[in-house]
Amino acid sequence: MMQYRRLLIAALLVIAASSVFAQDVQEQIKKLEMERAAAIVKGDIATLEKYTADDYVLINMNGRTTGKAEMIEGFKSGSSKLTSDELSDVKVRVYGNTAVVTAKADVKGTLGGADATGTILYTRVYVKKDGRWQSVSMQQTRAAN
């Protein structure tokens, strides 16, 4: 009976620790999303490069697929320039070393030379690589009016 009680207590401690860990990761990812949005508006290429995996795939709101190099080049050249990127409804789900973000963004500016002003809904996937979270995929959809 005593051994059963110890196992139960140990299991409860593991569950509690997992819950705290997941909440901590969720907060890290939410903070990272806010930093990415600010970096896009500032044109902070170094931050975008750091938190974007080399095999990153973006499906933008206009249905165009690009990779990391093309996305970064768009911001360097000015063909992609957002003057506002306000996030809301950010939700993060964590699955081990993978996190899935869903959110809403009110943006103003251009992406790839096309007008991007409006509200978008998006899903971004992060994977923990080399000790840090990196975005591996993002899909955007224009919000219905």
PDB file of C-alpha atoms in Angstrom:
ATOM      1  CA  MET A   1       0.000   0.000   0.000  1.00  0.00           C
ATOM      2  CA  MET A   2       2.847   2.395   0.878  1.00  0.00           C
ATOM      3  CA  GLN A   3       4.588   1.672  -2.439  1.00  0.00           C
ATOM      4  CA  TYR A   4       1.358   2.410  -4.340  1.00  0.00           C
ATOM      5  CA  ARG A   5       1.076   5.754  -2.531  1.00  0.00           C
ATOM      6  CA  ARG A   6       4.681   6.659  -3.449  1.00  0.00           C
ATOM      7  CA  LEU A   7       4.050   5.797  -7.095  1.00  0.00           C
ATOM      8  CA  LEU A   8       0.894   7.919  -7.108  1.00  0.00           C
ATOM      9  CA  ILE A   9       2.716  10.888  -5.569  1.00  0.00           C
ATOM     10  CA  ALA A  10       5.576  10.512  -8.061  1.00  0.00           C
ATOM     11  CA  ALA A  11       3.118  10.386 -10.963  1.00  0.00           C
ATOM     12  CA  LEU A  12       1.334  13.502  -9.729  1.00  0.00           C
ATOM     13  CA  LEU A  13       4.639  15.351  -9.413  1.00  0.00           C
ATOM     14  CA  VAL A  14       5.578  14.412 -12.989  1.00  0.00           C
ATOM     15  CA  ILE A  15       2.212  15.616 -14.274  1.00  0.00           C
ATOM     16  CA  ALA A  16       2.517  18.898 -12.369  1.00  0.00           C
ATOM     17  CA  ALA A  17       6.067  19.459 -13.627  1.00  0.00           C
ATOM     18  CA  SER A  18       4.987  18.740 -17.217  1.00  0.00           C
ATOM     19  CA  SER A  19       2.164  21.261 -16.920  1.00  0.00           C
ATOM     20  CA  VAL A  20       4.506  23.959 -15.584  1.00  0.00           C
ATOM     21  CA  PHE A  21       7.036  23.196 -18.338  1.00  0.00           C
ATOM     22  CA  ALA A  22       4.352  23.441 -21.046  1.00  0.00           C
ATOM     23  CA  GLN A  23       3.124  26.777 -19.691  1.00  0.00           C
ATOM     24  CA  ASP A  24       6.699  28.111 -19.594  1.00  0.00           C
ATOM     25  CA  VAL A  25       7.263  27.056 -23.218  1.00  0.00           C
ATOM     26  CA  GLN A  26       3.937  28.602 -24.240  1.00  0.00           C
ATOM     27  CA  GLU A  27       5.041  31.920 -22.736  1.00  0.00           C
ATOM     28  CA  GLN A  28       8.452  31.659 -24.460  1.00  0.00           C
ATOM     29  CA  ILE A  29       6.782  31.081 -27.821  1.00  0.00           C
ATOM     30  CA  LYS A  30       4.281  33.926 -27.315  1.00  0.00           C
ATOM     31  CA  LYS A  31       7.189  36.248 -26.489  1.00  0.00           C
ATOM     32  CA  LEU A  32       9.048  35.012 -29.568  1.00  0.00           C
ATOM     33  CA  GLU A  33       5.998  35.736 -31.748  1.00  0.00           C
ATOM     34  CA  MET A  34       5.884  39.310 -30.425  1.00  0.00           C
ATOM     35  CA  GLU A  35       9.630  39.709 -31.044  1.00  0.00           C
ATOM     36  CA  ARG A  36       9.229  38.422 -34.616  1.00  0.00           C
ATOM     37  CA  ALA A  37       6.397  40.886 -35.285  1.00  0.00           C
ATOM     38  CA  ALA A  38       8.511  43.766 -33.937  1.00  0.00           C
ATOM     39  CA  ALA A  39      11.551  42.603 -35.946  1.00  0.00           C
ATOM     40  CA  ILE A  40       9.505  42.606 -39.152  1.00  0.00           C
ATOM     41  CA  VAL A  41       8.355  46.190 -38.578  1.00  0.00           C
ATOM     42  CA  LYS A  42      11.898  47.325 -37.630  1.00  0.00           C
ATOM     43  CA  GLY A  43      13.518  45.443 -40.506  1.00  0.00           C
ATOM     44  CA  ASP A  44      15.630  43.493 -37.979  1.00  0.00           C
ATOM     45  CA  ILE A  45      16.971  40.824 -40.326  1.00  0.00           C
ATOM     46  CA  ALA A  46      19.306  39.288 -37.719  1.00  0.00           C
ATOM     47  CA  THR A  47      16.381  38.368 -35.452  1.00  0.00           C
ATOM     48  CA  LEU A  48      14.413  36.891 -38.353  1.00  0.00           C
ATOM     49  CA  GLU A  49      17.405  34.827 -39.480  1.00  0.00           C
ATOM     50  CA  LYS A  50      18.115  33.581 -35.950  1.00  0.00           C
ATOM     51  CA  TYR A  51      14.591  32.338 -35.279  1.00  0.00           C
ATOM     52  CA  THR A  52      13.854  30.963 -38.756  1.00  0.00           C
ATOM     53  CA  ALA A  53      15.057  27.482 -39.730  1.00  0.00           C
ATOM     54  CA  ASP A  54      16.987  27.073 -42.975  1.00  0.00           C
ATOM     55  CA  ASP A  55      14.276  24.709 -44.288  1.00  0.00           C
ATOM     56  CA  TYR A  56      11.469  27.192 -43.457  1.00  0.00           C
ATOM     57  CA  VAL A  57       8.412  27.216 -45.717  1.00  0.00           C
ATOM     58  CA  LEU A  58       5.962  30.135 -45.883  1.00  0.00           C
ATOM     59  CA  ILE A  59       2.617  30.029 -47.636  1.00  0.00           C
ATOM     60  CA  ASN A  60       1.644  33.688 -47.620  1.00  0.00           C
ATOM     61  CA  MET A  61      -1.793  35.302 -47.650  1.00  0.00           C
ATOM     62  CA  ASN A  62      -1.650  35.587 -51.447  1.00  0.00           C
ATOM     63  CA  GLY A  63      -1.072  31.843 -51.889  1.00  0.00           C
ATOM     64  CA  ARG A  64       2.615  32.200 -52.738  1.00  0.00           C
ATOM     65  CA  THR A  65       5.140  29.723 -51.315  1.00  0.00           C
ATOM     66  CA  THR A  66       8.604  30.928 -50.331  1.00  0.00           C
ATOM     67  CA  GLY A  67      11.560  29.748 -48.279  1.00  0.00           C
ATOM     68  CA  LYS A  68      13.759  31.435 -45.705  1.00  0.00           C
ATOM     69  CA  ALA A  69      16.228  32.974 -48.177  1.00  0.00           C
ATOM     70  CA  GLU A  70      13.482  34.493 -50.313  1.00  0.00           C
ATOM     71  CA  MET A  71      11.588  35.780 -47.256  1.00  0.00           C
ATOM     72  CA  ILE A  72      14.746  37.399 -45.824  1.00  0.00           C
ATOM     73  CA  GLU A  73      15.679  38.884 -49.221  1.00  0.00           C
ATOM     74  CA  GLY A  74      12.210  40.431 -49.501  1.00  0.00           C
ATOM     75  CA  PHE A  75      12.751  42.359 -46.261  1.00  0.00           C
ATOM     76  CA  LYS A  76      16.344  43.290 -47.191  1.00  0.00           C
ATOM     77  CA  SER A  77      15.337  44.611 -50.617  1.00  0.00           C
ATOM     78  CA  GLY A  78      12.228  46.403 -49.378  1.00  0.00           C
ATOM     79  CA  SER A  79       9.761  44.459 -51.535  1.00  0.00           C
ATOM     80  CA  SER A  80       8.383  43.228 -48.209  1.00  0.00           C
ATOM     81  CA  LYS A  81       7.857  46.001 -45.696  1.00  0.00           C
ATOM     82  CA  LEU A  82       5.326  46.112 -42.897  1.00  0.00           C
ATOM     83  CA  THR A  83       4.770  49.361 -41.027  1.00  0.00           C
ATOM     84  CA  SER A  84       2.449  47.638 -38.549  1.00  0.00           C
ATOM     85  CA  ASP A  85       2.112  44.036 -37.372  1.00  0.00           C
ATOM     86  CA  GLU A  86      -0.233  43.858 -34.360  1.00  0.00           C
ATOM     87  CA  LEU A  87      -0.857  40.353 -33.011  1.00  0.00           C
ATOM     88  CA  SER A  88      -3.887  39.132 -31.068  1.00  0.00           C
ATOM     89  CA  ASP A  89      -5.563  35.862 -30.119  1.00  0.00           C
ATOM     90  CA  VAL A  90      -2.156  34.154 -29.891  1.00  0.00           C
ATOM     91  CA  LYS A  91      -2.570  30.528 -28.838  1.00  0.00           C
ATOM     92  CA  VAL A  92       0.298  28.073 -28.416  1.00  0.00           C
ATOM     93  CA  ARG A  93       0.106  24.285 -28.200  1.00  0.00           C
ATOM     94  CA  VAL A  94       3.253  22.378 -27.276  1.00  0.00           C
ATOM     95  CA  TYR A  95       4.041  18.825 -28.362  1.00  0.00           C
ATOM     96  CA  GLY A  96       7.490  17.974 -26.994  1.00  0.00           C
ATOM     97  CA  ASN A  97      10.035  19.837 -29.140  1.00  0.00           C
ATOM     98  CA  THR A  98       7.321  21.185 -31.443  1.00  0.00           C
ATOM     99  CA  ALA A  99       4.991  24.132 -30.864  1.00  0.00           C
ATOM    100  CA  VAL A 100       2.038  25.195 -32.995  1.00  0.00           C
ATOM    101  CA  VAL A 101       0.909  28.829 -32.889  1.00  0.00           C
ATOM    102  CA  THR A 102      -2.392  30.158 -34.164  1.00  0.00           C
ATOM    103  CA  ALA A 103      -3.014  33.895 -34.123  1.00  0.00           C
ATOM    104  CA  LYS A 104      -4.516  36.940 -35.765  1.00  0.00           C
ATOM    105  CA  ALA A 105      -2.419  39.812 -37.134  1.00  0.00           C
ATOM    106  CA  ASP A 106      -3.522  43.242 -38.266  1.00  0.00           C
ATOM    107  CA  VAL A 107      -0.875  44.322 -40.764  1.00  0.00           C
ATOM    108  CA  LYS A 108      -0.097  47.313 -42.938  1.00  0.00           C
ATOM    109  CA  GLY A 109       2.382  47.223 -45.771  1.00  0.00           C
ATOM    110  CA  THR A 110       3.531  44.938 -48.557  1.00  0.00           C
ATOM    111  CA  LEU A 111       4.780  41.372 -48.845  1.00  0.00           C
ATOM    112  CA  GLY A 112       6.668  40.436 -51.975  1.00  0.00           C
ATOM    113  CA  GLY A 113       5.557  43.674 -53.598  1.00  0.00           C
ATOM    114  CA  ALA A 114       1.835  42.909 -53.078  1.00  0.00           C
ATOM    115  CA  ASP A 115      -0.413  44.845 -50.715  1.00  0.00           C
ATOM    116  CA  ALA A 116      -0.691  43.039 -47.389  1.00  0.00           C
ATOM    117  CA  THR A 117      -2.818  45.533 -45.487  1.00  0.00           C
ATOM    118  CA  GLY A 118      -5.617  43.901 -43.521  1.00  0.00           C
ATOM    119  CA  THR A 119      -6.268  41.155 -41.036  1.00  0.00           C
ATOM    120  CA  ILE A 120      -4.711  37.737 -41.431  1.00  0.00           C
ATOM    121  CA  LEU A 121      -5.081  34.509 -39.525  1.00  0.00           C
ATOM    122  CA  TYR A 122      -2.034  32.318 -39.387  1.00  0.00           C
ATOM    123  CA  THR A 123      -0.537  29.086 -38.173  1.00  0.00           C
ATOM    124  CA  ARG A 124       3.178  28.889 -37.422  1.00  0.00           C
ATOM    125  CA  VAL A 125       5.123  25.768 -36.436  1.00  0.00           C
ATOM    126  CA  TYR A 126       8.248  25.960 -34.270  1.00  0.00           C
ATOM    127  CA  VAL A 127      10.737  23.178 -33.613  1.00  0.00           C
ATOM    128  CA  LYS A 128      13.404  23.339 -30.933  1.00  0.00           C
ATOM    129  CA  LYS A 129      16.708  23.057 -32.837  1.00  0.00           C
ATOM    130  CA  ASP A 130      20.196  23.481 -31.384  1.00  0.00           C
ATOM    131  CA  GLY A 131      18.739  24.614 -28.069  1.00  0.00           C
ATOM    132  CA  ARG A 132      16.485  27.341 -29.480  1.00  0.00           C
ATOM    133  CA  TRP A 133      13.050  27.564 -31.015  1.00  0.00           C
ATOM    134  CA  GLN A 134      12.993  28.132 -34.769  1.00  0.00           C
ATOM    135  CA  SER A 135      10.066  28.624 -37.101  1.00  0.00           C
ATOM    136  CA  VAL A 136       9.903  25.859 -39.705  1.00  0.00           C
ATOM    137  CA  SER A 137       6.581  26.692 -41.331  1.00  0.00           C
ATOM    138  CA  MET A 138       3.912  29.392 -41.550  1.00  0.00           C
ATOM    139  CA  GLN A 139       0.626  29.567 -43.413  1.00  0.00           C
ATOM    140  CA  GLN A 140      -1.390  32.788 -43.670  1.00  0.00           C
ATOM    141  CA  THR A 141      -5.008  33.367 -44.679  1.00  0.00           C
ATOM    142  CA  ARG A 142      -6.778  36.679 -45.162  1.00  0.00           C
ATOM    143  CA  ALA A 143      -9.561  37.021 -42.616  1.00  0.00           C
ATOM    144  CA  ALA A 144     -13.105  37.162 -43.961  1.00  0.00           C
ATOM    145  CA  ASN A 145     -14.731  40.593 -43.814  1.00  0.00           C
TER     146      ASN A 145
END
